[in-house]
Short mmCIF file of C-alpha atoms in Angstrom, two decimals:
data_model
loop_
_atom_site.label_atom_id
_atom_site.label_comp_id
_atom_site.label_asym_id
_atom_site.label_seq_id
_atom_site.Cartn_x
_atom_site.Cartn_y
_atom_site.Cartn_z
CA UNK A 1 -32.64 -0.12 18.39
CA UNK A 2 -31.28 -2.91 20.56
CA UNK A 3 -29.63 -6.23 19.87
CA UNK A 4 -30.51 -9.47 21.59
CA UNK A 5 -28.78 -12.81 21.69
CA UNK A 6 -31.56 -15.17 20.70
CA UNK A 7 -29.69 -18.42 21.35
CA UNK A 8 -26.57 -18.75 23.41
CA UNK A 9 -25.92 -22.45 22.89
CA UNK A 10 -25.78 -23.38 26.58
CA UNK A 11 -26.72 -27.01 27.21
CA UNK A 12 -26.31 -27.24 30.97
CA UNK A 13 -24.07 -29.44 33.08
CA UNK A 14 -24.15 -32.96 34.48
CA UNK A 15 -22.56 -34.76 37.40
CA UNK A 16 -20.26 -37.66 36.53
CA UNK A 17 -18.27 -39.48 39.17
CA UNK A 18 -18.81 -36.64 41.61
CA UNK A 19 -17.34 -34.11 39.16
CA UNK A 20 -19.30 -31.42 37.40
CA UNK A 21 -18.66 -31.37 33.67
CA UNK A 22 -19.73 -28.92 31.02
CA UNK A 23 -21.61 -30.35 28.08
CA UNK A 24 -20.04 -28.08 25.49
CA UNK A 25 -21.94 -26.81 22.52
CA UNK A 26 -20.26 -25.51 19.43
CA UNK A 27 -19.79 -22.01 20.96
CA UNK A 28 -18.98 -21.23 24.57
CA UNK A 29 -20.85 -18.13 25.73
CA UNK A 30 -20.39 -15.41 28.32
CA UNK A 31 -23.34 -16.87 30.23
CA UNK A 32 -21.59 -20.24 30.47
CA UNK A 33 -18.39 -18.60 31.69
CA UNK A 34 -20.32 -16.63 34.33
CA UNK A 35 -22.20 -19.70 35.55
CA UNK A 36 -19.08 -21.86 35.81
CA UNK A 37 -17.07 -19.09 37.50
CA UNK A 38 -19.89 -18.36 39.94
CA UNK A 39 -20.16 -14.69 38.97
CA UNK A 40 -22.64 -12.52 37.11
CA UNK A 41 -22.70 -12.05 33.35
CA UNK A 42 -21.93 -8.36 33.96
CA UNK A 43 -18.76 -9.31 35.86
CA UNK A 44 -17.50 -11.42 32.95
CA UNK A 45 -18.38 -8.63 30.52
CA UNK A 46 -16.46 -6.08 32.60
CA UNK A 47 -13.46 -8.42 32.73
CA UNK A 48 -13.45 -8.97 28.96
CA UNK A 49 -13.58 -5.22 28.33
CA UNK A 50 -10.78 -4.42 30.77
CA UNK A 51 -13.04 -2.76 33.34
CA UNK A 52 -11.89 -4.63 36.42
CA UNK A 53 -10.15 -2.00 38.55
CA UNK A 54 -12.67 -2.60 41.36
CA UNK A 55 -12.74 -6.38 40.88
CA UNK A 56 -10.86 -8.50 43.42
CA UNK A 57 -7.78 -10.40 42.31
CA UNK A 58 -9.45 -13.68 43.26
CA UNK A 59 -12.44 -12.93 41.03
CA UNK A 60 -10.22 -11.94 38.09
CA UNK A 61 -8.20 -15.12 38.44
CA UNK A 62 -11.34 -17.26 38.66
CA UNK A 63 -12.87 -15.69 35.56
CA UNK A 64 -9.62 -16.03 33.59
CA UNK A 65 -9.18 -19.66 34.65
CA UNK A 66 -12.75 -20.45 33.58
CA UNK A 67 -12.23 -18.75 30.21
CA UNK A 68 -9.13 -20.85 29.60
CA UNK A 69 -10.75 -24.09 30.79
CA UNK A 70 -13.82 -23.65 28.59
CA UNK A 71 -11.88 -22.33 25.62
CA UNK A 72 -14.06 -19.24 25.41
CA UNK A 73 -13.44 -16.88 22.49
CA UNK A 74 -15.27 -13.52 22.31
CA UNK A 75 -17.69 -13.08 19.42
CA UNK A 76 -15.98 -10.12 17.78
CA UNK A 77 -18.89 -9.43 15.43
CA UNK A 78 -21.36 -9.19 18.30
CA UNK A 79 -18.96 -7.03 20.30
CA UNK A 80 -18.45 -4.76 17.30
CA UNK A 81 -22.19 -4.35 16.85
CA UNK A 82 -22.67 -3.58 20.52
CA UNK A 83 -19.87 -1.00 20.51
CA UNK A 84 -20.69 0.21 16.99
CA UNK A 85 -17.04 -0.41 16.11
CA UNK A 86 -15.32 -2.94 13.89
CA UNK A 87 -11.75 -2.70 15.25
CA UNK A 88 -10.64 -1.98 11.68
CA UNK A 89 -8.65 0.97 10.33
CA UNK A 90 -8.48 1.88 6.66
CA UNK A 91 -5.13 2.92 5.16
CA UNK A 92 -5.18 4.60 1.74
CA UNK A 93 -1.86 5.27 0.03
CA UNK A 94 -1.14 6.90 -3.29
CA UNK A 95 1.33 4.30 -4.59
CA UNK A 96 2.01 0.69 -3.70
CA UNK A 97 5.07 0.68 -5.97
CA UNK A 98 6.83 3.70 -4.45
CA UNK A 99 9.81 2.41 -2.45
CA UNK A 100 8.93 4.46 0.66
CA UNK A 101 5.24 3.63 0.98
CA UNK A 102 5.62 0.03 2.23
CA UNK A 103 7.39 1.46 5.29
CA UNK A 104 4.29 3.35 6.40
CA UNK A 105 2.28 0.14 5.99
CA UNK A 106 4.72 -1.72 8.25
CA UNK A 107 4.56 0.99 10.91
CA UNK A 108 0.77 1.21 10.83
CA UNK A 109 0.30 -2.56 10.84
CA UNK A 110 2.56 -2.99 13.88
CA UNK A 111 0.63 -0.32 15.79
CA UNK A 112 -2.70 -1.89 14.80
CA UNK A 113 -1.51 -5.30 15.96
CA UNK A 114 -0.57 -3.89 19.37
CA UNK A 115 -4.04 -2.33 19.66
CA UNK A 116 -5.76 -5.52 18.38
CA UNK A 117 -7.04 -3.72 15.28
CA UNK A 118 -7.11 -4.92 11.69
CA UNK A 119 -5.77 -2.86 8.80
CA UNK A 120 -7.59 -2.52 5.47
CA UNK A 121 -5.38 -1.28 2.62
CA UNK A 122 -6.23 0.55 -0.61
CA UNK A 123 -4.12 2.04 -3.42
CA UNK A 124 -5.39 5.39 -4.74
CA UNK A 125 -3.01 7.16 -7.16
CA UNK A 126 -5.32 10.13 -7.82
CA UNK A 127 -8.02 12.11 -6.06
CA UNK A 128 -10.93 10.41 -7.82
CA UNK A 129 -9.75 6.92 -6.89
CA UNK A 130 -9.08 8.25 -3.38
CA UNK A 131 -12.70 9.41 -3.10
CA UNK A 132 -13.89 5.97 -4.18
CA UNK A 133 -11.59 4.29 -1.66
CA UNK A 134 -12.84 6.52 1.16
CA UNK A 135 -16.47 5.75 0.25
CA UNK A 136 -15.79 2.02 0.03
CA UNK A 137 -14.02 1.89 3.37
CA UNK A 138 -16.78 3.85 5.04
CA UNK A 139 -19.29 1.35 3.65
CA UNK A 140 -17.08 -1.36 5.18
CA UNK A 141 -17.58 0.55 8.46
CA UNK A 142 -13.93 1.10 9.32
CA UNK A 143 -13.49 2.92 12.61
CA UNK A 144 -11.15 5.49 11.07
CA UNK A 145 -9.04 6.38 8.03
CA UNK A 146 -5.35 7.12 7.44
CA UNK A 147 -4.18 8.61 4.14
CA UNK A 148 -0.55 8.76 2.99
CA UNK A 149 -0.91 11.14 0.11
CA UNK A 150 0.89 12.61 -2.83
CA UNK A 151 2.08 16.10 -1.91
CA UNK A 152 0.12 18.09 -4.49
CA UNK A 153 -0.54 21.72 -3.62
CA UNK A 154 -4.25 22.49 -3.39
CA UNK A 155 -5.34 18.85 -3.39
CA UNK A 156 -9.07 18.35 -2.74
CA UNK A 157 -9.89 17.60 0.89
CA UNK A 158 -13.68 17.99 1.02
CA UNK A 159 -14.33 14.23 1.07
CA UNK A 160 -12.03 13.90 4.08
CA UNK A 161 -13.66 16.80 5.93
CA UNK A 162 -17.06 15.21 5.26
CA UNK A 163 -15.94 11.82 6.59
CA UNK A 164 -14.59 13.47 9.75
CA UNK A 165 -17.79 15.49 10.25
CA UNK A 166 -19.95 12.39 9.79
CA UNK A 167 -18.14 10.41 12.48
CA UNK A 168 -15.25 8.67 10.70
CA UNK A 169 -12.01 10.12 12.13
CA UNK A 170 -9.25 10.86 9.60
CA UNK A 171 -5.48 11.26 9.93
CA UNK A 172 -3.35 12.34 6.95
CA UNK A 173 0.38 11.97 6.32
CA UNK A 174 2.31 14.27 3.95
CA UNK A 175 -0.74 16.17 2.66
CA UNK A 176 -1.34 19.83 1.82
CA UNK A 177 -3.83 20.69 4.54
CA UNK A 178 -4.69 24.00 6.24
CA UNK A 179 -3.29 24.28 9.76
CA UNK A 180 -6.81 24.90 11.11
CA UNK A 181 -8.30 21.79 9.44
CA UNK A 182 -10.34 19.51 11.74
CA UNK A 183 -8.18 16.54 10.74
CA UNK A 184 -5.05 15.35 12.55
CA UNK A 185 -1.98 15.43 10.34
CA UNK A 186 1.62 14.24 10.24
CA UNK A 187 4.20 16.15 8.24
CA UNK A 188 7.92 15.70 7.60
CA UNK A 189 10.32 18.61 8.00
CA UNK A 190 11.41 18.60 4.36
CA UNK A 191 13.02 22.03 4.70
CA UNK A 192 15.35 20.81 7.43
CA UNK A 193 16.20 17.62 5.56
CA UNK A 194 17.32 19.59 2.50
CA UNK A 195 19.14 22.10 4.68
CA UNK A 196 21.10 19.31 6.41
CA UNK A 197 22.02 17.70 3.09
CA UNK A 198 23.26 20.96 1.55
CA UNK A 199 25.06 22.07 4.71
CA UNK A 200 26.91 18.74 4.80
CA UNK A 201 28.21 19.36 1.27
CA UNK A 202 29.20 22.93 2.14
CA UNK A 203 31.09 21.76 5.23
CA UNK A 204 33.03 19.34 3.03
CA UNK A 205 34.18 22.34 0.98
CA UNK A 206 31.80 22.25 -1.99
CA UNK A 207 30.78 25.58 -3.50
CA UNK A 208 29.07 24.63 -6.79
CA UNK A 209 26.23 22.52 -5.47
CA UNK A 210 23.49 21.54 -7.90
CA UNK A 211 19.97 20.47 -6.98
CA UNK A 212 17.63 18.09 -8.81
CA UNK A 213 14.16 19.05 -7.64
CA UNK A 214 10.61 17.81 -8.24
CA UNK A 215 7.76 19.54 -10.08
CA UNK A 216 6.93 22.68 -8.10
CA UNK A 217 3.26 21.72 -7.80
CA UNK A 218 4.40 19.59 -4.83
CA UNK A 219 4.82 21.32 -1.47
CA UNK A 220 7.60 18.87 -0.61
CA UNK A 221 9.59 20.11 -3.62
CA UNK A 222 9.13 23.73 -2.57
CA UNK A 223 10.21 22.98 1.01
CA UNK A 224 13.29 21.02 -0.09
CA UNK A 225 14.36 23.70 -2.54
CA UNK A 226 13.91 26.33 0.18
CA UNK A 227 16.12 24.30 2.55
CA UNK A 228 18.77 24.03 -0.16
CA UNK A 229 18.82 27.78 -0.87
CA UNK A 230 18.75 28.62 2.86
CA UNK A 231 21.90 26.58 3.47
CA UNK A 232 23.63 28.30 0.54
CA UNK A 233 22.61 31.74 1.81
CA UNK A 234 23.76 30.96 5.35
CA UNK A 235 27.21 30.07 3.98
CA UNK A 236 27.34 33.24 1.86
CA UNK A 237 27.14 31.28 -1.40
CA UNK A 238 25.30 32.71 -4.38
CA UNK A 239 22.31 30.73 -5.60
CA UNK A 240 22.87 29.88 -9.27
CA UNK A 241 19.50 29.02 -10.90
CA UNK A 242 21.32 27.19 -13.72
CA UNK A 243 22.36 24.55 -11.17
CA UNK A 244 18.74 23.66 -10.38
CA UNK A 245 16.94 21.24 -12.72
CA UNK A 246 13.63 19.46 -12.36
CA UNK A 247 12.82 15.76 -12.44
CA UNK A 248 9.63 13.80 -11.83
CA UNK A 249 10.70 11.38 -9.05
CA UNK A 250 11.66 8.69 -11.57
CA UNK A 251 14.98 6.92 -12.14
CA UNK A 252 14.96 8.11 -15.75
CA UNK A 253 14.47 11.78 -14.88
CA UNK A 254 17.34 11.64 -12.38
CA UNK A 255 19.55 10.11 -15.05
CA UNK A 256 18.72 12.77 -17.65
CA UNK A 257 18.87 15.67 -15.18
CA UNK A 258 22.33 14.63 -14.03
CA UNK A 259 23.69 14.40 -17.57
CA UNK A 260 22.33 17.87 -18.30
CA UNK A 261 24.09 19.27 -15.23
CA UNK A 262 27.55 17.91 -16.01
CA UNK A 263 28.41 20.61 -18.55
CA UNK A 264 27.82 23.20 -15.80
CA UNK A 265 30.53 21.50 -13.73
CA UNK A 266 29.05 21.22 -10.23
CA UNK A 267 31.23 19.51 -7.63
CA UNK A 268 28.21 18.06 -5.80
CA UNK A 269 24.52 17.36 -6.39
CA UNK A 270 21.69 17.23 -3.86
CA UNK A 271 18.95 15.06 -5.37
CA UNK A 272 15.39 15.48 -4.10
CA UNK A 273 14.36 11.80 -4.14
CA UNK A 274 15.86 8.34 -3.78
CA UNK A 275 14.85 7.06 -7.23
CA UNK A 276 16.27 10.13 -8.98
CA UNK A 277 19.49 9.73 -6.97
CA UNK A 278 19.82 6.14 -8.21
CA UNK A 279 19.41 7.46 -11.75
CA UNK A 280 22.02 10.14 -11.06
CA UNK A 281 24.49 7.52 -9.82
CA UNK A 282 24.04 5.53 -13.02
CA UNK A 283 24.48 8.65 -15.19
CA UNK A 284 27.76 9.47 -13.47
CA UNK A 285 29.04 5.94 -13.97
CA UNK A 286 27.99 5.92 -17.64
CA UNK A 287 29.91 9.17 -18.23
CA UNK A 288 33.06 7.89 -16.56
CA UNK A 289 32.74 9.85 -13.31
CA UNK A 290 33.77 8.36 -10.00
CA UNK A 291 31.62 9.09 -6.96
CA UNK A 292 32.66 10.81 -4.74
CA UNK A 293 36.09 11.43 -6.38
CA UNK A 294 34.67 13.48 -9.24
CA UNK A 295 31.31 14.51 -7.81
CA UNK A 296 29.57 14.09 -4.45
CA UNK A 297 25.95 13.00 -4.29
CA UNK A 298 23.26 13.22 -1.59
CA UNK A 299 19.82 11.59 -1.91
CA UNK A 300 16.51 12.18 -0.12
CA UNK A 301 14.80 9.03 1.17
CA UNK A 302 16.18 5.79 2.57
CA UNK A 303 14.67 2.62 1.09
CA UNK A 304 16.80 -0.52 1.36
CA UNK A 305 18.31 -0.31 -2.11
CA UNK A 306 19.84 3.10 -1.31
CA UNK A 307 22.19 1.69 1.30
CA UNK A 308 23.06 -1.28 -0.92
CA UNK A 309 23.96 0.84 -3.95
CA UNK A 310 27.61 0.96 -5.03
CA UNK A 311 28.82 3.20 -3.55
CA UNK A 312 26.23 3.42 -0.75
CA UNK A 313 24.36 6.70 -1.06
CA UNK A 314 24.54 9.41 1.57
CA UNK A 315 20.90 10.34 2.12
CA UNK A 316 18.26 12.12 4.19
CA UNK A 317 16.25 9.55 6.12
CA UNK A 318 12.56 10.27 6.77
CA UNK A 319 10.86 8.43 9.67
CA UNK A 320 8.23 6.85 7.42
CA UNK A 321 7.49 3.76 9.53
CA UNK A 322 7.26 5.94 12.63
CA UNK A 323 4.72 8.12 10.81
CA UNK A 324 2.53 5.06 10.19
CA UNK A 325 2.61 4.08 13.86
CA UNK A 326 1.93 7.63 15.07
CA UNK A 327 -0.98 7.94 12.63
CA UNK A 328 -2.62 4.89 14.21
CA UNK A 329 -2.08 6.31 17.70
CA UNK A 330 -3.62 9.67 16.73
CA UNK A 331 -6.54 7.92 15.08
CA UNK A 332 -7.24 5.72 18.10
CA UNK A 333 -7.32 8.85 20.27
CA UNK A 334 -9.97 10.41 18.00
CA UNK A 335 -11.93 7.14 17.92
CA UNK A 336 -11.94 7.02 21.72
CA UNK A 337 -12.63 10.75 22.10
CA UNK A 338 -14.45 12.04 19.00
CA UNK A 339 -14.54 15.60 20.34
CA UNK A 340 -10.79 15.76 20.97
CA UNK A 341 -9.05 18.50 18.95
CA UNK A 342 -7.06 17.70 15.83
CA UNK A 343 -3.30 17.42 16.28
CA UNK A 344 -0.32 18.17 14.03
CA UNK A 345 2.97 16.29 14.37
CA UNK A 346 6.08 17.34 12.44
CA UNK A 347 8.65 14.52 12.24
CA UNK A 348 12.33 15.30 11.92
CA UNK A 349 14.64 13.76 9.30
CA UNK A 350 18.25 12.78 9.85
CA UNK A 351 21.27 12.77 7.56
CA UNK A 352 22.92 9.38 7.00
CA UNK A 353 26.49 9.89 5.79
CA UNK A 354 27.71 6.96 3.70
CA UNK A 355 30.04 6.66 0.72
CA UNK A 356 28.95 9.22 -1.90
CA UNK A 357 30.19 12.44 -0.28
CA UNK A 358 33.76 13.68 0.18
CA UNK A 359 35.71 16.94 -0.06
CA UNK A 360 36.02 18.24 -3.64
CA UNK A 361 39.10 17.17 -5.59
CA UNK A 362 40.91 18.99 -8.42
CA UNK A 363 38.92 18.46 -11.59
CA UNK A 364 40.30 15.83 -13.91
CA UNK A 365 40.59 16.75 -17.59
CA UNK A 366 38.08 15.20 -19.95
CA UNK A 367 39.32 12.90 -22.69
CA UNK A 368 40.53 15.08 -25.57
CA UNK A 369 40.41 18.30 -23.50
CA UNK A 370 43.21 20.76 -24.26
CA UNK A 371 45.55 21.71 -21.38
#
């Protein structure tokens, strides 16, 4: 099948006062640019597509000057049809309300803008809605897909493998995916982030360090808990299972988990998410505890409200925006070279020490407590 331009809108030129003027139609075409610049249509096409390494500087300048003088704008639809590309990337995320997810959108959008691509966004909180979003975006003929997923263990991936096999490249962020999968992936080193947080508390002198984790059907929760226990073991500290409680990522669960831990008298708490840490901070205030005087607190995640909390939360910062930009770069590589092998990038977190951690202090007596 071939495409043909049936009418290019060219109306010719006339001489007026010894000067040649273009009689412009509604749309300036490549053929007009070529004729006015005194070059072939192929030369203009090569210039527009960046293939001018063997073109003389004088020719490039003449073509560019003609484009500017005529006000030529490429017909992106026609170019997309010719290249069988739409210069559009689909981004599917599992939550538009999660405080971290907008950061990946910002990173991906900036990378798309640099590459002159558009970004199509969809919210898919579960696998079924994710399947529908993938199908819809493929019908919209996006050039590739990025998914920033919930971290469920054993999540279904068949629809992504099928899209990749049928010519729509896929890159995933934060997804449970086999290492040998044909899809490029970006992961965060959750183990190291938790290890750094716990080690920081140990170095301050804390020995009874509690951990508020997530449901253990999330591989991120397993990795963070492993990092926490590894730091304890390295310091020769016994792991006390009673100091580990589970939340569900929410403010409320962090609040309740923290209140349940207080009777076990930890001197510090490592909280596995930013929202739960905000809930923990409120629970400590409501029970009359001062942070970090009575208890140190470390969060995981760094949305804006974390650094503007009172006191500002010490936290593990994940490079979320960077992940969005890298995902676009990996996807563009697969779009340009469909047979290129899948890649895996593991991004490193960093610990941001703020106002909620300090060396442990002698415990103050509770109101009504006997000496």
